[in-house]
Amino acid sequence: TQLLEQSPQFLSIQEGENLTVYCNSSSVFSSLQWYRQEPGEGPVLLVTVVTGGEVKKLKRLTFQFGDARKDSSLHITAAQPGDTGLYLCAGRNQGGKLIFGQGTELSVKP
Amino acid sequence: DVKVTQSSRYLVKRTGEKVFLECVQDMDHENMFWYRQDPGLGLRLIYFSYDVKMKEKGDIPEGYSVSREKKERFSLILESASTNQTSMYLCASSPPAPLTEAFFGQGTRLTVV
């Protein structure tokens, strides 16, 4: 079974601080995705990373895919209360199943 | 607007009852998924369907079965509900290509008493 381990599990920071969330696996994934979930809603896709070493930016969010395609990180610059939510990494295995990490619960206090 | 619709937001069932959770998507997607979400455990895959009448077990299929008679509908069945199946259940759909986005329903909060 391919597993995705996320860290930290919980993060509580003040508005304006920077943070990084990590997603690690012992297996190689052809791509990794990051989703964000708000209370009472289903997860929504933020980004897909495909190439080892790839970096993608989405406003204040920077996503990186490790060179060996076994890990990824999400960095948020100058966090805002609107960034509060559950962040999930996900990867597809060869058979098409979409596997998720445990998630990182982010709370940004004003 | 793309849509994945789950039939109920909240359900309360008794131990031993047979429970049906329904999911419908309007995007003509081949792939459909059922997950359960529990605090600290993320989304765990229960079952996956890649076509009509085709299904594969996920990581935690015990106590569950699924039905996909039509492309747009994927049902999760709890044959005999137990209290340890109290959870948030999320349905998703996606095209078959590996880089594509999965679209989720809003979830069903099931409580088994």
mmCIF file of C-alpha atoms in Angstrom:
data_model
loop_
_atom_site.group_PDB
_atom_site.id
_atom_site.type_symbol
_atom_site.label_atom_id
_atom_site.label_comp_id
_atom_site.label_asym_id
_atom_site.label_seq_id
_atom_site.Cartn_x
_atom_site.Cartn_y
_atom_site.Cartn_z
ATOM 1 C CA THR A 1 0.000 0.000 0.000
ATOM 2 C CA GLN A 2 1.327 3.404 -0.947
ATOM 3 C CA LEU A 3 1.210 5.796 1.992
ATOM 4 C CA LEU A 4 1.457 9.561 2.213
ATOM 5 C CA GLU A 5 2.618 11.017 5.526
ATOM 6 C CA GLN A 6 1.874 14.670 6.238
ATOM 7 C CA SER A 7 3.457 16.867 8.869
ATOM 8 C CA PRO A 8 2.683 18.673 10.984
ATOM 9 C CA GLN A 9 -0.807 17.413 11.747
ATOM 10 C CA PHE A 10 -1.826 20.688 13.418
ATOM 11 C CA LEU A 11 -0.492 24.205 12.961
ATOM 12 C CA SER A 12 -1.685 27.333 14.751
ATOM 13 C CA ILE A 13 0.010 30.577 13.788
ATOM 14 C CA GLN A 14 -0.513 34.330 13.830
ATOM 15 C CA GLU A 15 -1.505 36.331 10.780
ATOM 16 C CA GLY A 16 1.568 37.362 8.783
ATOM 17 C CA GLU A 17 3.715 34.358 9.686
ATOM 18 C CA ASN A 18 5.126 31.912 7.139
ATOM 19 C CA LEU A 19 4.625 28.144 7.300
ATOM 20 C CA THR A 20 5.543 24.951 5.484
ATOM 21 C CA VAL A 21 3.602 21.693 5.310
ATOM 22 C CA TYR A 22 5.311 18.477 4.232
ATOM 23 C CA CYS A 23 4.041 15.391 2.422
ATOM 24 C CA ASN A 24 6.328 12.339 2.281
ATOM 25 C CA SER A 25 6.136 8.837 0.868
ATOM 26 C CA SER A 26 8.434 5.843 0.536
ATOM 27 C CA SER A 27 6.970 5.297 -2.955
ATOM 28 C CA VAL A 28 7.365 7.225 -6.163
ATOM 29 C CA PHE A 29 4.266 8.977 -7.447
ATOM 30 C CA SER A 30 3.801 10.080 -11.040
ATOM 31 C CA SER A 31 2.133 13.227 -9.705
ATOM 32 C CA LEU A 32 0.973 14.729 -6.441
ATOM 33 C CA GLN A 33 -1.947 16.998 -5.763
ATOM 34 C CA TRP A 34 -2.758 19.408 -2.936
ATOM 35 C CA TYR A 35 -6.340 19.990 -1.829
ATOM 36 C CA ARG A 36 -7.868 22.385 0.675
ATOM 37 C CA GLN A 37 -10.975 21.587 2.662
ATOM 38 C CA GLU A 38 -13.120 24.041 4.597
ATOM 39 C CA PRO A 39 -15.533 22.935 7.341
ATOM 40 C CA GLY A 40 -18.702 21.383 5.971
ATOM 41 C CA GLU A 41 -17.354 21.134 2.434
ATOM 42 C CA GLY A 42 -15.513 18.596 0.322
ATOM 43 C CA PRO A 43 -11.833 19.101 -0.586
ATOM 44 C CA VAL A 44 -11.047 21.380 -3.531
ATOM 45 C CA LEU A 45 -7.970 21.048 -5.727
ATOM 46 C CA LEU A 46 -5.257 23.700 -5.338
ATOM 47 C CA VAL A 47 -2.512 22.339 -7.605
ATOM 48 C CA THR A 48 -1.055 19.293 -9.353
ATOM 49 C CA VAL A 49 2.730 18.814 -9.531
ATOM 50 C CA VAL A 50 4.122 16.389 -12.079
ATOM 51 C CA THR A 51 7.845 16.815 -12.727
ATOM 52 C CA GLY A 52 10.540 16.086 -10.141
ATOM 53 C CA GLY A 53 11.863 19.399 -8.803
ATOM 54 C CA GLU A 54 8.857 21.320 -10.098
ATOM 55 C CA VAL A 55 7.821 24.485 -8.274
ATOM 56 C CA LYS A 56 4.392 26.051 -8.724
ATOM 57 C CA LYS A 57 3.138 29.285 -7.232
ATOM 58 C CA LEU A 58 -0.444 30.220 -6.498
ATOM 59 C CA LYS A 59 -0.407 33.770 -5.090
ATOM 60 C CA ARG A 60 1.117 33.358 -1.585
ATOM 61 C CA LEU A 61 1.251 29.543 -1.846
ATOM 62 C CA THR A 62 4.329 27.773 -3.229
ATOM 63 C CA PHE A 63 4.237 24.068 -4.010
ATOM 64 C CA GLN A 64 7.305 21.935 -4.655
ATOM 65 C CA PHE A 65 7.661 18.356 -5.875
ATOM 66 C CA GLY A 66 10.797 16.554 -4.714
ATOM 67 C CA ASP A 67 13.446 15.554 -7.231
ATOM 68 C CA ALA A 68 12.760 11.859 -6.603
ATOM 69 C CA ARG A 69 8.961 12.411 -6.785
ATOM 70 C CA LYS A 70 8.467 10.932 -3.327
ATOM 71 C CA ASP A 71 7.750 14.122 -1.430
ATOM 72 C CA SER A 72 6.155 17.524 -1.758
ATOM 73 C CA SER A 73 5.855 20.690 0.288
ATOM 74 C CA LEU A 74 3.422 23.568 0.550
ATOM 75 C CA HIS A 75 4.776 26.910 1.749
ATOM 76 C CA ILE A 76 2.467 29.799 2.635
ATOM 77 C CA THR A 77 3.924 33.289 2.883
ATOM 78 C CA ALA A 78 2.338 35.888 5.164
ATOM 79 C CA ALA A 79 -0.564 33.661 6.197
ATOM 80 C CA GLN A 80 -4.008 35.213 6.516
ATOM 81 C CA PRO A 81 -7.088 34.069 8.476
ATOM 82 C CA GLY A 82 -8.672 33.106 5.153
ATOM 83 C CA ASP A 83 -5.986 30.440 4.744
ATOM 84 C CA THR A 84 -7.459 28.529 7.689
ATOM 85 C CA GLY A 85 -8.522 25.023 6.713
ATOM 86 C CA LEU A 86 -7.431 21.428 6.235
ATOM 87 C CA TYR A 87 -4.680 20.905 3.666
ATOM 88 C CA LEU A 88 -4.408 17.463 2.085
ATOM 89 C CA CYS A 89 -1.839 15.984 -0.255
ATOM 90 C CA ALA A 90 -2.910 13.199 -2.603
ATOM 91 C CA GLY A 91 -1.326 10.909 -5.162
ATOM 92 C CA ARG A 92 -2.628 8.438 -7.707
ATOM 93 C CA ASN A 93 -1.267 4.932 -7.859
ATOM 94 C CA GLN A 94 -0.843 2.921 -11.037
ATOM 95 C CA GLY A 95 -4.383 1.609 -10.889
ATOM 96 C CA GLY A 96 -5.898 5.092 -10.713
ATOM 97 C CA LYS A 97 -6.792 5.086 -7.024
ATOM 98 C CA LEU A 98 -6.439 8.505 -5.387
ATOM 99 C CA ILE A 99 -4.669 8.172 -2.012
ATOM 100 C CA PHE A 100 -4.637 10.961 0.587
ATOM 101 C CA GLY A 101 -2.357 11.932 3.445
ATOM 102 C CA GLN A 102 -3.718 12.495 6.961
ATOM 103 C CA GLY A 103 -4.048 16.220 6.419
ATOM 104 C CA THR A 104 -2.691 19.344 8.144
ATOM 105 C CA GLU A 105 -5.180 21.417 10.116
ATOM 106 C CA LEU A 106 -4.084 25.056 9.782
ATOM 107 C CA SER A 107 -5.445 27.821 11.991
ATOM 108 C CA VAL A 108 -4.377 31.401 11.305
ATOM 109 C CA LYS A 109 -5.302 33.819 14.076
ATOM 110 C CA PRO A 110 -5.825 37.545 13.395
ATOM 111 C CA ASP B 1 -20.943 24.237 -12.691
ATOM 112 C CA VAL B 2 -19.663 20.719 -12.102
ATOM 113 C CA LYS B 3 -21.472 18.857 -9.407
ATOM 114 C CA VAL B 4 -21.151 15.835 -7.168
ATOM 115 C CA THR B 5 -24.255 15.467 -5.053
ATOM 116 C CA GLN B 6 -24.585 13.282 -1.990
ATOM 117 C CA SER B 7 -28.137 12.433 -1.026
ATOM 118 C CA SER B 8 -27.946 13.419 2.645
ATOM 119 C CA ARG B 9 -25.848 15.852 4.690
ATOM 120 C CA TYR B 10 -26.708 14.191 8.000
ATOM 121 C CA LEU B 11 -27.959 10.703 8.830
ATOM 122 C CA VAL B 12 -28.654 8.937 12.106
ATOM 123 C CA LYS B 13 -29.089 5.166 11.965
ATOM 124 C CA ARG B 14 -29.368 2.379 14.482
ATOM 125 C CA THR B 15 -26.861 -0.415 14.954
ATOM 126 C CA GLY B 16 -27.632 -3.308 12.648
ATOM 127 C CA GLU B 17 -29.564 -1.271 10.082
ATOM 128 C CA LYS B 18 -28.728 -1.489 6.385
ATOM 129 C CA VAL B 19 -27.640 1.979 5.237
ATOM 130 C CA PHE B 20 -27.445 3.350 1.699
ATOM 131 C CA LEU B 21 -25.381 6.435 0.868
ATOM 132 C CA GLU B 22 -26.021 7.753 -2.632
ATOM 133 C CA CYS B 23 -23.762 9.844 -4.827
ATOM 134 C CA VAL B 24 -24.547 11.328 -8.244
ATOM 135 C CA GLN B 25 -22.196 13.227 -10.579
ATOM 136 C CA ASP B 26 -23.142 15.193 -13.684
ATOM 137 C CA MET B 27 -19.711 15.317 -15.367
ATOM 138 C CA ASP B 28 -19.755 11.956 -17.197
ATOM 139 C CA HIS B 29 -16.693 10.877 -15.206
ATOM 140 C CA GLU B 30 -15.484 7.300 -15.386
ATOM 141 C CA ASN B 31 -13.914 7.203 -11.919
ATOM 142 C CA MET B 32 -15.864 7.455 -8.683
ATOM 143 C CA PHE B 33 -14.621 7.081 -5.117
ATOM 144 C CA TRP B 34 -15.978 6.652 -1.600
ATOM 145 C CA TYR B 35 -13.862 7.855 1.334
ATOM 146 C CA ARG B 36 -14.428 8.139 5.039
ATOM 147 C CA GLN B 37 -12.863 11.004 6.937
ATOM 148 C CA ASP B 38 -11.982 10.812 10.614
ATOM 149 C CA PRO B 39 -9.954 13.334 12.646
ATOM 150 C CA GLY B 40 -6.217 12.741 12.348
ATOM 151 C CA LEU B 41 -6.651 10.004 9.736
ATOM 152 C CA GLY B 42 -7.297 12.066 6.629
ATOM 153 C CA LEU B 43 -9.392 10.551 3.849
ATOM 154 C CA ARG B 44 -9.278 6.776 3.702
ATOM 155 C CA LEU B 45 -10.407 5.074 0.514
ATOM 156 C CA ILE B 46 -13.230 2.564 0.975
ATOM 157 C CA TYR B 47 -14.020 1.649 -2.640
ATOM 158 C CA PHE B 48 -13.149 2.870 -6.103
ATOM 159 C CA SER B 49 -15.065 2.351 -9.363
ATOM 160 C CA TYR B 50 -13.453 2.957 -12.748
ATOM 161 C CA ASP B 51 -16.487 2.089 -14.884
ATOM 162 C CA VAL B 52 -20.073 0.897 -14.682
ATOM 163 C CA LYS B 53 -20.281 -2.345 -12.694
ATOM 164 C CA MET B 54 -16.507 -2.242 -12.103
ATOM 165 C CA LYS B 55 -15.136 -1.751 -8.597
ATOM 166 C CA GLU B 56 -11.989 -2.178 -6.596
ATOM 167 C CA LYS B 57 -11.459 -2.352 -2.868
ATOM 168 C CA GLY B 58 -9.692 0.525 -1.233
ATOM 169 C CA ASP B 59 -7.777 0.461 2.036
ATOM 170 C CA ILE B 60 -10.749 -0.108 4.390
ATOM 171 C CA PRO B 61 -13.523 -2.043 2.567
ATOM 172 C CA GLU B 62 -14.558 -4.245 5.487
ATOM 173 C CA GLY B 63 -18.206 -3.756 6.437
ATOM 174 C CA TYR B 64 -18.995 -1.894 3.199
ATOM 175 C CA SER B 65 -20.119 -2.752 -0.307
ATOM 176 C CA VAL B 66 -20.805 -0.598 -3.358
ATOM 177 C CA SER B 67 -23.014 -0.542 -6.418
ATOM 178 C CA ARG B 68 -22.521 1.209 -9.725
ATOM 179 C CA GLU B 69 -25.305 0.307 -12.122
ATOM 180 C CA LYS B 70 -25.204 3.621 -13.992
ATOM 181 C CA LYS B 71 -22.205 5.800 -14.821
ATOM 182 C CA GLU B 72 -23.469 8.806 -12.878
ATOM 183 C CA ARG B 73 -24.422 7.024 -9.659
ATOM 184 C CA PHE B 74 -22.216 5.304 -7.073
ATOM 185 C CA SER B 75 -23.804 3.916 -3.931
ATOM 186 C CA LEU B 76 -22.108 2.933 -0.684
ATOM 187 C CA ILE B 77 -23.865 0.275 1.374
ATOM 188 C CA LEU B 78 -23.339 -0.521 5.023
ATOM 189 C CA GLU B 79 -24.777 -4.018 5.282
ATOM 190 C CA SER B 80 -25.185 -3.897 9.076
ATOM 191 C CA ALA B 81 -24.234 -0.541 10.527
ATOM 192 C CA SER B 82 -22.015 -0.477 13.590
ATOM 193 C CA THR B 83 -21.018 2.368 15.893
ATOM 194 C CA ASN B 84 -17.432 2.319 14.584
ATOM 195 C CA GLN B 85 -18.816 3.340 11.185
ATOM 196 C CA THR B 86 -19.863 6.706 12.598
ATOM 197 C CA SER B 87 -17.925 9.099 10.375
ATOM 198 C CA MET B 88 -17.968 11.668 7.591
ATOM 199 C CA TYR B 89 -18.363 9.985 4.201
ATOM 200 C CA LEU B 90 -17.152 11.748 1.072
ATOM 201 C CA CYS B 91 -17.867 10.809 -2.523
ATOM 202 C CA ALA B 92 -15.682 12.009 -5.411
ATOM 203 C CA SER B 93 -15.493 11.629 -9.163
ATOM 204 C CA SER B 94 -12.790 12.253 -11.754
ATOM 205 C CA PRO B 95 -11.876 11.508 -15.366
ATOM 206 C CA PRO B 96 -9.554 8.517 -15.810
ATOM 207 C CA ALA B 97 -6.375 10.448 -16.667
ATOM 208 C CA PRO B 98 -3.816 10.529 -13.824
ATOM 209 C CA LEU B 99 -3.360 14.304 -13.667
ATOM 210 C CA THR B 100 -7.004 15.211 -13.448
ATOM 211 C CA GLU B 101 -8.842 16.834 -10.591
ATOM 212 C CA ALA B 102 -11.150 14.901 -8.288
ATOM 213 C CA PHE B 103 -14.422 16.665 -7.516
ATOM 214 C CA PHE B 104 -16.017 16.037 -4.150
ATOM 215 C CA GLY B 105 -19.503 16.110 -2.758
ATOM 216 C CA GLN B 106 -20.220 17.976 0.453
ATOM 217 C CA GLY B 107 -20.128 14.839 2.553
ATOM 218 C CA THR B 108 -22.587 12.844 4.639
ATOM 219 C CA ARG B 109 -22.157 12.910 8.401
ATOM 220 C CA LEU B 110 -23.357 9.463 9.514
ATOM 221 C CA THR B 111 -24.005 8.699 13.161
ATOM 222 C CA VAL B 112 -24.732 5.108 14.168
ATOM 223 C CA VAL B 113 -26.357 4.782 17.584
#
